[in-house]
mmCIF file of N, CA and C in Angstrom:
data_model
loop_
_atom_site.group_PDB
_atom_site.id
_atom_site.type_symbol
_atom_site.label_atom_id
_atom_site.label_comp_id
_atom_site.label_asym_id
_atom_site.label_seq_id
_atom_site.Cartn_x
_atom_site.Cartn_y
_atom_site.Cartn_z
ATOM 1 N N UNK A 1 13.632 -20.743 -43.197
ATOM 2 C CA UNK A 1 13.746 -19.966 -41.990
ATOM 3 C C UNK A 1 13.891 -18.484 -42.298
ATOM 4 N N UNK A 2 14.388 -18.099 -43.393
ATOM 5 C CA UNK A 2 14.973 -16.606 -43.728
ATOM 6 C C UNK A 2 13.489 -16.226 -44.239
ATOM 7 N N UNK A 3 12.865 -16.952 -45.006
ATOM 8 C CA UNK A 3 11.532 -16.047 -44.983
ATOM 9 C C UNK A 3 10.379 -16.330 -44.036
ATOM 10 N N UNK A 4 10.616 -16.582 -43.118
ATOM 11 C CA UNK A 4 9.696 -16.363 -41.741
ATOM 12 C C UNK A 4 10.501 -14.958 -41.517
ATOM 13 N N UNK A 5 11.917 -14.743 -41.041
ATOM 14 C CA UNK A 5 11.769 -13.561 -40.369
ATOM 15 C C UNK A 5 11.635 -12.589 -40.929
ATOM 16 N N UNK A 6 11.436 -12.830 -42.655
ATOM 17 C CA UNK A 6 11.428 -11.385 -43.477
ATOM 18 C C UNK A 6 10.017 -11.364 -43.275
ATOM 19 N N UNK A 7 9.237 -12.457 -42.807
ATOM 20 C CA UNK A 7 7.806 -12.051 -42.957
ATOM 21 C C UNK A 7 7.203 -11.102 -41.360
ATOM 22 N N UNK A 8 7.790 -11.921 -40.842
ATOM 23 C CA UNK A 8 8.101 -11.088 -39.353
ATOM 24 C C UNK A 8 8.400 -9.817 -39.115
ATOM 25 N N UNK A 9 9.806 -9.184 -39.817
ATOM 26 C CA UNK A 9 10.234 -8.336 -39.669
ATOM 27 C C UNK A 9 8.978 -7.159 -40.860
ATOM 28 N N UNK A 10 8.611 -7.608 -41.818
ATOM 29 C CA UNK A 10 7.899 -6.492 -42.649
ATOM 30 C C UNK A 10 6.233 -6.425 -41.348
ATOM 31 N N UNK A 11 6.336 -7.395 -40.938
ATOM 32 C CA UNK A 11 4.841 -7.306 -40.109
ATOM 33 C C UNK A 11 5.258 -6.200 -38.775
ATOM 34 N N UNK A 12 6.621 -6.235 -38.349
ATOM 35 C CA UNK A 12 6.828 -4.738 -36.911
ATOM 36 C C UNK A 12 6.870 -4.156 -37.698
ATOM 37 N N UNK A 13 7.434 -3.946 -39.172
ATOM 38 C CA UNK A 13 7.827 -2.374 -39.880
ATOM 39 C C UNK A 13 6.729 -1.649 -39.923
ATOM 40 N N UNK A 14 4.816 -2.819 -40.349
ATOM 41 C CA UNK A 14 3.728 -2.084 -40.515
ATOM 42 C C UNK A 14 3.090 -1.547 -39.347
ATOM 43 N N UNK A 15 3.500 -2.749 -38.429
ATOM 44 C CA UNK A 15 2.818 -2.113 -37.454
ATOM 45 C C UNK A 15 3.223 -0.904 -36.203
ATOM 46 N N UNK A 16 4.851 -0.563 -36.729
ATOM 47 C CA UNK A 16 4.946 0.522 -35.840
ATOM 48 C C UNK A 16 4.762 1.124 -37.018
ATOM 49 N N UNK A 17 4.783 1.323 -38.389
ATOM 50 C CA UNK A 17 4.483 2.973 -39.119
ATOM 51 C C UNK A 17 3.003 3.301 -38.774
ATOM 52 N N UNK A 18 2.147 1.874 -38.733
ATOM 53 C CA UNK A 18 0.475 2.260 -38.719
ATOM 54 C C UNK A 18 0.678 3.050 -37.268
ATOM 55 N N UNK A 19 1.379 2.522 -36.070
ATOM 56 C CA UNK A 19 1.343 3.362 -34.756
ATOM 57 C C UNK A 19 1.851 4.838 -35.505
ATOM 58 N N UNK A 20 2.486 5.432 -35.447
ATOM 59 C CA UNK A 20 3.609 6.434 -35.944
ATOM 60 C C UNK A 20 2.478 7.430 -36.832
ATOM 61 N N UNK A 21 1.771 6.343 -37.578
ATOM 62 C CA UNK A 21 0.842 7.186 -38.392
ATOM 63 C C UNK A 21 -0.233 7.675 -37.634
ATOM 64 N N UNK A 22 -0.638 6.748 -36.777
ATOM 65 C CA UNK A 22 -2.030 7.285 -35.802
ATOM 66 C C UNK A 22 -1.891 8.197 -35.001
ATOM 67 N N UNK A 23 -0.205 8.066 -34.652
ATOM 68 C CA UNK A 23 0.176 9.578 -33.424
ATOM 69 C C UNK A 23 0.111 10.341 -34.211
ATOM 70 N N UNK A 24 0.824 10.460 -35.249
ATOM 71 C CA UNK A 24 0.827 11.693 -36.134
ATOM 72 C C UNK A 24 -0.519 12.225 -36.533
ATOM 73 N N UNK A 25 -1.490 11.627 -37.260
ATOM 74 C CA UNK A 25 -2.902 11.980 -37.443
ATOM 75 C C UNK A 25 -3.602 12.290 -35.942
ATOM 76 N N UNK A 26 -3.291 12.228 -35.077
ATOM 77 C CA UNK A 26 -3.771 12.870 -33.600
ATOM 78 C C UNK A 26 -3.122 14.246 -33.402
ATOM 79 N N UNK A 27 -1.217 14.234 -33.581
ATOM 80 C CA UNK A 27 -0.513 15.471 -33.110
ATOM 81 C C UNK A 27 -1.326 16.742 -34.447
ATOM 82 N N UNK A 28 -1.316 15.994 -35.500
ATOM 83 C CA UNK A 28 -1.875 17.511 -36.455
ATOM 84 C C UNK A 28 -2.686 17.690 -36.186
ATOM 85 N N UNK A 29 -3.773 16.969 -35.460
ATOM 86 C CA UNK A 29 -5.375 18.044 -34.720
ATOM 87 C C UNK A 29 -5.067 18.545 -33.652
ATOM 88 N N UNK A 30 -5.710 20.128 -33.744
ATOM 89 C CA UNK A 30 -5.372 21.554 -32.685
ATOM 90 C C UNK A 30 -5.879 20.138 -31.380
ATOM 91 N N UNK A 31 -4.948 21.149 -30.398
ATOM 92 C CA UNK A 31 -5.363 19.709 -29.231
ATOM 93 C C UNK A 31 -6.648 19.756 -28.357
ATOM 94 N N UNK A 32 -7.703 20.633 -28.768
ATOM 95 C CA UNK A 32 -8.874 20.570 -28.172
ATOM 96 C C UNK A 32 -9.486 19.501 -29.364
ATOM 97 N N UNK A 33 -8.955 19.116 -30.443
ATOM 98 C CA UNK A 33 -9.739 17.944 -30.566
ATOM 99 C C UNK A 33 -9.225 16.612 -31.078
ATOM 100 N N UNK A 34 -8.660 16.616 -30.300
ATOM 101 C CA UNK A 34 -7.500 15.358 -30.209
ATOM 102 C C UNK A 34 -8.532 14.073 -29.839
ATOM 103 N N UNK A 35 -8.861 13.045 -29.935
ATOM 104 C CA UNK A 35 -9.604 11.997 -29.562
ATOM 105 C C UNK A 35 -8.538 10.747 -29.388
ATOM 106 N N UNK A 36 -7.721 10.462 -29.608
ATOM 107 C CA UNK A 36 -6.717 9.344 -29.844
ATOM 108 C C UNK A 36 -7.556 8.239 -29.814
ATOM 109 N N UNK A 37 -8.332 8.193 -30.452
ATOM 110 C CA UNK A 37 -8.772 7.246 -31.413
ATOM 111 C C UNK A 37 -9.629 7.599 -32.558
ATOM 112 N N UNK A 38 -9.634 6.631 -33.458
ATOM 113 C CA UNK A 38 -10.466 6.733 -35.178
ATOM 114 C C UNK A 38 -9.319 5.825 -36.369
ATOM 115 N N UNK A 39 -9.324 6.283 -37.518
ATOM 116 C CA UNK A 39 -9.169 5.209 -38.587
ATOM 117 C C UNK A 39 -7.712 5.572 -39.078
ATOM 118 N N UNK A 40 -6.832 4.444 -39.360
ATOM 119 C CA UNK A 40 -5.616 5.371 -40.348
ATOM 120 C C UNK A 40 -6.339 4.759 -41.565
ATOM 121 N N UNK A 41 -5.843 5.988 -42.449
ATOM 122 C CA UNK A 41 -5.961 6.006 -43.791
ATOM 123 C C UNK A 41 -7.665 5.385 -43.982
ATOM 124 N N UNK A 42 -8.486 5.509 -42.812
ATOM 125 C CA UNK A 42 -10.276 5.664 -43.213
ATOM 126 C C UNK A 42 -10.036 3.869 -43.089
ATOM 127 N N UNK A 43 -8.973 2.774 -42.713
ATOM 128 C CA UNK A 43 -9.231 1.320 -42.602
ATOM 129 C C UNK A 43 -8.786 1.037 -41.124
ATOM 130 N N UNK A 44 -7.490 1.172 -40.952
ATOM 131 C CA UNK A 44 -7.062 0.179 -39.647
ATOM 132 C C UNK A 44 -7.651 1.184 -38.397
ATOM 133 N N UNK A 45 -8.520 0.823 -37.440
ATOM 134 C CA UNK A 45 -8.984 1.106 -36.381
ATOM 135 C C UNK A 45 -7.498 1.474 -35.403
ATOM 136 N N UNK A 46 -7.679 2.275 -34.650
ATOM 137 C CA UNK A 46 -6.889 2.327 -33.316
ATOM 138 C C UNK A 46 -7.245 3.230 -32.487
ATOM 139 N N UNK A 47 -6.525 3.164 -31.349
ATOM 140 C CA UNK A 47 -7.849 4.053 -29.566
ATOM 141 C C UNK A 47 -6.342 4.094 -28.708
ATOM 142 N N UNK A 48 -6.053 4.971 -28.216
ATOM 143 C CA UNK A 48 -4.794 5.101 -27.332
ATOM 144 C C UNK A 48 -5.734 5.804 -26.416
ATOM 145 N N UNK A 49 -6.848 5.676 -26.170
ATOM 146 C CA UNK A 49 -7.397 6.044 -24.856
ATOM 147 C C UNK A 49 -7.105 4.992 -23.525
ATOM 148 N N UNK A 50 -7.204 4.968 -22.395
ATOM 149 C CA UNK A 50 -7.422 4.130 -21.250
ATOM 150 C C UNK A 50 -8.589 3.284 -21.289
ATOM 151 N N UNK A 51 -7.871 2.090 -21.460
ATOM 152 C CA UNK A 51 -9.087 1.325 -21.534
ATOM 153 C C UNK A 51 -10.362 0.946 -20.643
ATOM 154 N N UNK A 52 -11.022 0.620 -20.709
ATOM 155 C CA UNK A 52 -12.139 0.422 -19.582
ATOM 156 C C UNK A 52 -12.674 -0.962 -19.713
ATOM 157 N N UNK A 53 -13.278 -1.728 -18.408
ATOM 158 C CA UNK A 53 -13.990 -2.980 -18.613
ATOM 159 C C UNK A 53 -14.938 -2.886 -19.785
ATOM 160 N N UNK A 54 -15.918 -2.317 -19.697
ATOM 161 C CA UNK A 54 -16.946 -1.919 -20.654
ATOM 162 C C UNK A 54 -16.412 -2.427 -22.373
ATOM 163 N N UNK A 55 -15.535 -1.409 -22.751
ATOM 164 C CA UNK A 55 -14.659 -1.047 -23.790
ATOM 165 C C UNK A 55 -13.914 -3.335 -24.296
ATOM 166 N N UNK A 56 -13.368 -3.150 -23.176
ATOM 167 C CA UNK A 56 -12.522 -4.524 -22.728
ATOM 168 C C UNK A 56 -13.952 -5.918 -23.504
ATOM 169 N N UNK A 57 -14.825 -5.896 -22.591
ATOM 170 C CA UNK A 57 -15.943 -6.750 -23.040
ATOM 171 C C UNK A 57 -16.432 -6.917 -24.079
ATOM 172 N N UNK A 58 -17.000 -5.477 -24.721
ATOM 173 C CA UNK A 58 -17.539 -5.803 -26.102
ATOM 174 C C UNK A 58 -17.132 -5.674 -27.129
ATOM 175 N N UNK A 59 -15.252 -5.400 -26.904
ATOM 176 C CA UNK A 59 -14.042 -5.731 -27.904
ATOM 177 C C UNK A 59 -14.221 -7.464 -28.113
ATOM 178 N N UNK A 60 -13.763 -8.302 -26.927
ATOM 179 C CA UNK A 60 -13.481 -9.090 -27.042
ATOM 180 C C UNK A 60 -14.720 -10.571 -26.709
ATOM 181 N N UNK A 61 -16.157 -10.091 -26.608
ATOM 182 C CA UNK A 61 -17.407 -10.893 -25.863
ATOM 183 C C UNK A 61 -18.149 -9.866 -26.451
ATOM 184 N N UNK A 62 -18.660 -9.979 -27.676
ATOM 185 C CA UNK A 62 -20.030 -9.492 -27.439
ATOM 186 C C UNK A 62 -21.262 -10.002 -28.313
ATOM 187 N N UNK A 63 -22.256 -10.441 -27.653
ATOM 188 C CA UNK A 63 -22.906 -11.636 -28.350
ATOM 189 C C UNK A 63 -23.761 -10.831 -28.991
ATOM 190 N N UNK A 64 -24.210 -9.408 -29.298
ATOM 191 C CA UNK A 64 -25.066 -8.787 -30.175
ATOM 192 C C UNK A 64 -24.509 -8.660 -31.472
ATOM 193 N N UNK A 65 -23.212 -8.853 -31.496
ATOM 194 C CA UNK A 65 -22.907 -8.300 -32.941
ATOM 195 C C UNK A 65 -22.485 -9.804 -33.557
ATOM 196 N N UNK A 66 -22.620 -9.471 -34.753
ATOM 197 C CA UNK A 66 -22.700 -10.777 -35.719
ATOM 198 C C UNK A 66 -20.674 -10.957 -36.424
ATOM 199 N N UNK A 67 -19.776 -9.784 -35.787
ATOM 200 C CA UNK A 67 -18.774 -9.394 -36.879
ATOM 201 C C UNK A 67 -17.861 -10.369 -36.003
ATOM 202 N N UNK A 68 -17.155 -10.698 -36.786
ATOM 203 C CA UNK A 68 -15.641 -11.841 -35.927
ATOM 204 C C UNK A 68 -14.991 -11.005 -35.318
ATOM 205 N N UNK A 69 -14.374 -9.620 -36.079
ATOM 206 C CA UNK A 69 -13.403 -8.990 -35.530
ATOM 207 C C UNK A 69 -14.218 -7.518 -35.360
ATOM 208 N N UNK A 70 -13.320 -6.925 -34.396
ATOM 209 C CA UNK A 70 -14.011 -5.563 -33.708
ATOM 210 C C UNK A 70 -13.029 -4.443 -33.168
ATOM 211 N N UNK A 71 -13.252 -3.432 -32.980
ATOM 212 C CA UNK A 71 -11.817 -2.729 -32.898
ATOM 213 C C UNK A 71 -11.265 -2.343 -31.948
ATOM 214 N N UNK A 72 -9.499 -2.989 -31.568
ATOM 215 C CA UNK A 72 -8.970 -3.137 -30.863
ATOM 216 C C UNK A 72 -9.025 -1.857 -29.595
ATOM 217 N N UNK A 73 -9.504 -2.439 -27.652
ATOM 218 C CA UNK A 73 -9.342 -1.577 -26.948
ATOM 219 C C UNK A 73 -8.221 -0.699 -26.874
ATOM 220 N N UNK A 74 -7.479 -1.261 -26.874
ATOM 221 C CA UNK A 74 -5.870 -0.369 -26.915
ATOM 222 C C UNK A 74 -4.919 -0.399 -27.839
ATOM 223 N N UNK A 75 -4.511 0.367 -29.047
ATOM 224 C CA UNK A 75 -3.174 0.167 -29.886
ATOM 225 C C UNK A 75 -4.053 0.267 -31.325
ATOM 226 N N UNK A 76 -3.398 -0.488 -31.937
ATOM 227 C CA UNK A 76 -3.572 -0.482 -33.310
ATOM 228 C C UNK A 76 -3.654 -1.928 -34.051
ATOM 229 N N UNK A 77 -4.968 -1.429 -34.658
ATOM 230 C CA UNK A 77 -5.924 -2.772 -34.863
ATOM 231 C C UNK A 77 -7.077 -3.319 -34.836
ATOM 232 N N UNK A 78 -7.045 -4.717 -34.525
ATOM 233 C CA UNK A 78 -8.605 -5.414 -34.520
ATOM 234 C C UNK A 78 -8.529 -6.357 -33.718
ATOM 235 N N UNK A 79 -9.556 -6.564 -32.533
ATOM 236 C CA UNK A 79 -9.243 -7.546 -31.803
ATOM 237 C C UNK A 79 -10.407 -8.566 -32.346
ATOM 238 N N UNK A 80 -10.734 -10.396 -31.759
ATOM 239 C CA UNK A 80 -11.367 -10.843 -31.960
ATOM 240 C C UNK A 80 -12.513 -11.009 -31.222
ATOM 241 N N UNK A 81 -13.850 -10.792 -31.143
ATOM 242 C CA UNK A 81 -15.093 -11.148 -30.780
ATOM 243 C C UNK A 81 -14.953 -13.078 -30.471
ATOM 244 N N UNK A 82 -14.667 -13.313 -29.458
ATOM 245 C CA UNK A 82 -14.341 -14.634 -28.921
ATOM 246 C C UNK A 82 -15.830 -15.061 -28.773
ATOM 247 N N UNK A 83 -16.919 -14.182 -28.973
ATOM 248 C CA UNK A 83 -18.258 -14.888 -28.510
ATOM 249 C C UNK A 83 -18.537 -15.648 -30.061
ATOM 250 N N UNK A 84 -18.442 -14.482 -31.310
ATOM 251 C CA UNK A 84 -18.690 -14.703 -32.824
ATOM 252 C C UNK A 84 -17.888 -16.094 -32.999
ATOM 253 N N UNK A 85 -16.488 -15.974 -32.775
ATOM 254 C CA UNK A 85 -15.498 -17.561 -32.819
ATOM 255 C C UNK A 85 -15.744 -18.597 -32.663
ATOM 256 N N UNK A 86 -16.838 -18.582 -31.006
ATOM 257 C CA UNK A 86 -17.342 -19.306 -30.817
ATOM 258 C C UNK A 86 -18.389 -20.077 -31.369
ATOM 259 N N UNK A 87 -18.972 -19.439 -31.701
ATOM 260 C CA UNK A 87 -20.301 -19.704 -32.642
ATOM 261 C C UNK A 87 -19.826 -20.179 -33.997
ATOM 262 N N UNK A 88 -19.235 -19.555 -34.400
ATOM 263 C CA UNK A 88 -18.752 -20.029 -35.981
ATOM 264 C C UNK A 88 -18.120 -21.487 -35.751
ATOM 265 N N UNK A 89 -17.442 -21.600 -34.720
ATOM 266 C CA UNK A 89 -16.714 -22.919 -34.747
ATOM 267 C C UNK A 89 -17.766 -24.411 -34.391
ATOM 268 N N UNK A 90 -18.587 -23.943 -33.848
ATOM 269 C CA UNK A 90 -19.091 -24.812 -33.240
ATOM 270 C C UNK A 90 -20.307 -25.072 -34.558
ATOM 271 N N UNK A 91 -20.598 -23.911 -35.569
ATOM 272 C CA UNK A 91 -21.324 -24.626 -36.514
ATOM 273 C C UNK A 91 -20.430 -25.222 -37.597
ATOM 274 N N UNK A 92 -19.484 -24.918 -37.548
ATOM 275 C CA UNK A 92 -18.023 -25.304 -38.168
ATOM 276 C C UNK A 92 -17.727 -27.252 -37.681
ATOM 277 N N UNK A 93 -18.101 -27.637 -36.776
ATOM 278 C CA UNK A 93 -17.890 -28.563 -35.862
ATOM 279 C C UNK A 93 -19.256 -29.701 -36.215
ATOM 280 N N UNK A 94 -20.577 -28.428 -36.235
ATOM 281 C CA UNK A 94 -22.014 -29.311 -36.392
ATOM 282 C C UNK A 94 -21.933 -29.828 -38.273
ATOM 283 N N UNK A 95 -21.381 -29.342 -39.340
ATOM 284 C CA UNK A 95 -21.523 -29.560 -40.425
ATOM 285 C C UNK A 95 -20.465 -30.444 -40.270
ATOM 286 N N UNK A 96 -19.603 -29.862 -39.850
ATOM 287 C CA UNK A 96 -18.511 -31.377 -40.596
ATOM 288 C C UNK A 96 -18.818 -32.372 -39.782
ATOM 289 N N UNK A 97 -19.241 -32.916 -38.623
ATOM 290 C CA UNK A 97 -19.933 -34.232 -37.791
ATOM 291 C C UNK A 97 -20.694 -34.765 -38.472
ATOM 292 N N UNK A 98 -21.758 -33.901 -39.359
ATOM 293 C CA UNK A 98 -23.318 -34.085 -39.920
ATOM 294 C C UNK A 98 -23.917 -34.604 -38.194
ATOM 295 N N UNK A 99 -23.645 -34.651 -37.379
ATOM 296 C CA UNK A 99 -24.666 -35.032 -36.057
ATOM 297 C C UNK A 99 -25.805 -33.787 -35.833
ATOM 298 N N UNK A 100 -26.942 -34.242 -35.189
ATOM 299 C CA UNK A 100 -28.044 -33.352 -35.122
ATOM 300 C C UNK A 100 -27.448 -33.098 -34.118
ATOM 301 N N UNK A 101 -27.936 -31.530 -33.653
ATOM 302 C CA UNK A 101 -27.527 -31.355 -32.114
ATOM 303 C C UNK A 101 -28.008 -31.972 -31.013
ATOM 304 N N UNK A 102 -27.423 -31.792 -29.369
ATOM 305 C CA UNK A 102 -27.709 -32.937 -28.590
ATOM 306 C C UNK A 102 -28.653 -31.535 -27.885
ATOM 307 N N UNK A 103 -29.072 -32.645 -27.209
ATOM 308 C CA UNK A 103 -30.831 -31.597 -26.394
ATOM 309 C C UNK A 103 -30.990 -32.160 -25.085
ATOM 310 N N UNK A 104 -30.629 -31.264 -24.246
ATOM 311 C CA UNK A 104 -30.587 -31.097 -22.905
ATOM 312 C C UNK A 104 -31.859 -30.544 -22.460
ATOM 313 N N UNK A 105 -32.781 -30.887 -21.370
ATOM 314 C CA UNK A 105 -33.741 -30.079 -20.261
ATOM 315 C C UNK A 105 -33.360 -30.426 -19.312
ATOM 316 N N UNK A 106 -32.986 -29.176 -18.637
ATOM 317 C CA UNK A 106 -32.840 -29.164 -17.035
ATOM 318 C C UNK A 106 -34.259 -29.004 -16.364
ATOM 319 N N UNK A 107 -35.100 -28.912 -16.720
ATOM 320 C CA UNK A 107 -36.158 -28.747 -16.099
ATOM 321 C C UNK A 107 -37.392 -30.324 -15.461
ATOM 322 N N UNK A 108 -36.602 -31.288 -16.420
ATOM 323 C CA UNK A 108 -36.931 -32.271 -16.421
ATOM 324 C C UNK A 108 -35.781 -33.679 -15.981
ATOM 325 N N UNK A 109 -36.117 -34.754 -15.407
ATOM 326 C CA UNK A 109 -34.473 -35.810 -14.887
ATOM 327 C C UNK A 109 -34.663 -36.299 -16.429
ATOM 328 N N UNK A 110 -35.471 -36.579 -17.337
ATOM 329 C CA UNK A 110 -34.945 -36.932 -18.600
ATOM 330 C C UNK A 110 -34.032 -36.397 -19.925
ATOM 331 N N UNK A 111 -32.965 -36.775 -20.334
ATOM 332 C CA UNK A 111 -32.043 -36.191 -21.264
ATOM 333 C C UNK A 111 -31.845 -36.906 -22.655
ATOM 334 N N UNK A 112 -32.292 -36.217 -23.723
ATOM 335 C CA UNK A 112 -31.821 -36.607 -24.796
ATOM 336 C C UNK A 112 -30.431 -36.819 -25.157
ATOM 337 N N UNK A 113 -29.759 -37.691 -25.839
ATOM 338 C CA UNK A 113 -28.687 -37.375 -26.430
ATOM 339 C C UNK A 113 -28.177 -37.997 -27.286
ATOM 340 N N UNK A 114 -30.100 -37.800 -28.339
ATOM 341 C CA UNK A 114 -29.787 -38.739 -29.454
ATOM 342 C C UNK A 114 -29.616 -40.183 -29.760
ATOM 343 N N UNK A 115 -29.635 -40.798 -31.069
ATOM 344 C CA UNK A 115 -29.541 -42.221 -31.109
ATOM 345 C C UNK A 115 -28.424 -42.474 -30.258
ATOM 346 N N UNK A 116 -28.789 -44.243 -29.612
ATOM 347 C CA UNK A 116 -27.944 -45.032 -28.549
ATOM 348 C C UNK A 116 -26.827 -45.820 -29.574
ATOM 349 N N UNK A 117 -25.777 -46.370 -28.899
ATOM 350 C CA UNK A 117 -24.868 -46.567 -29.795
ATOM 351 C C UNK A 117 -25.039 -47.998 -29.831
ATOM 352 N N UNK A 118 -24.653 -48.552 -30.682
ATOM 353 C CA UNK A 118 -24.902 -50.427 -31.116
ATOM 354 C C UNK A 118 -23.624 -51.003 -30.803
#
């Protein structure tokens, strides 16, 4: 139990210095070019802008990009691409079954769904 919360407690220590660090790397730029968002230390992403749907969507849904994780709308971090998750799991799901996939036409009343069971 004592090293869960030491693991706990070192995980708020990073993640308010990484905050602490991102305000700070914002307050030392003259404030006409302040962006509150970009990289600490050139790795961890963060955006203290107002978020937007737009922003919101292709953080967390976006089926063009191939990457799992993407960088967090608000705070400090990486959020997950729930569309990429999806996909990975489900070929994650087709290898370990070994089943061929099942094959649906709506265009037609007939439906595949593969060999019948004995």
């Amino acid at each position: 139990m004592g090293a869960v919360r030491g693991v706990r407690r070192a995980a708020r220590i990073a993640v308010v210095g990484l905050v602490v660090a991102a305000v700070a790397t914002e307050l030392a730029k003259p404030e006409a070019e302040r962006t509150w968002n970009g990289r600490v230390f050139g790795l961890v992403p963060y955006d203290f802008r107002p978020p937007t749907w737009e922003r919101i969507r292709t953080a967390y849904w976006n089926p063009q990009s191939d990457q799992l994780f993407s960088d967090r709308v608000f705070g400090v971090g990486w959020a997950v691409n729930l569309h990429q998750a999806k996909v990975l799991l489900e070929d994650l799901f087709d290898r370990l079954m070994g089943a061929p996939p099942l094959h649906f036409e709506r265009s037609s009343r007939s439906v595949d769904l593969g060999e019948p069971r004995r």
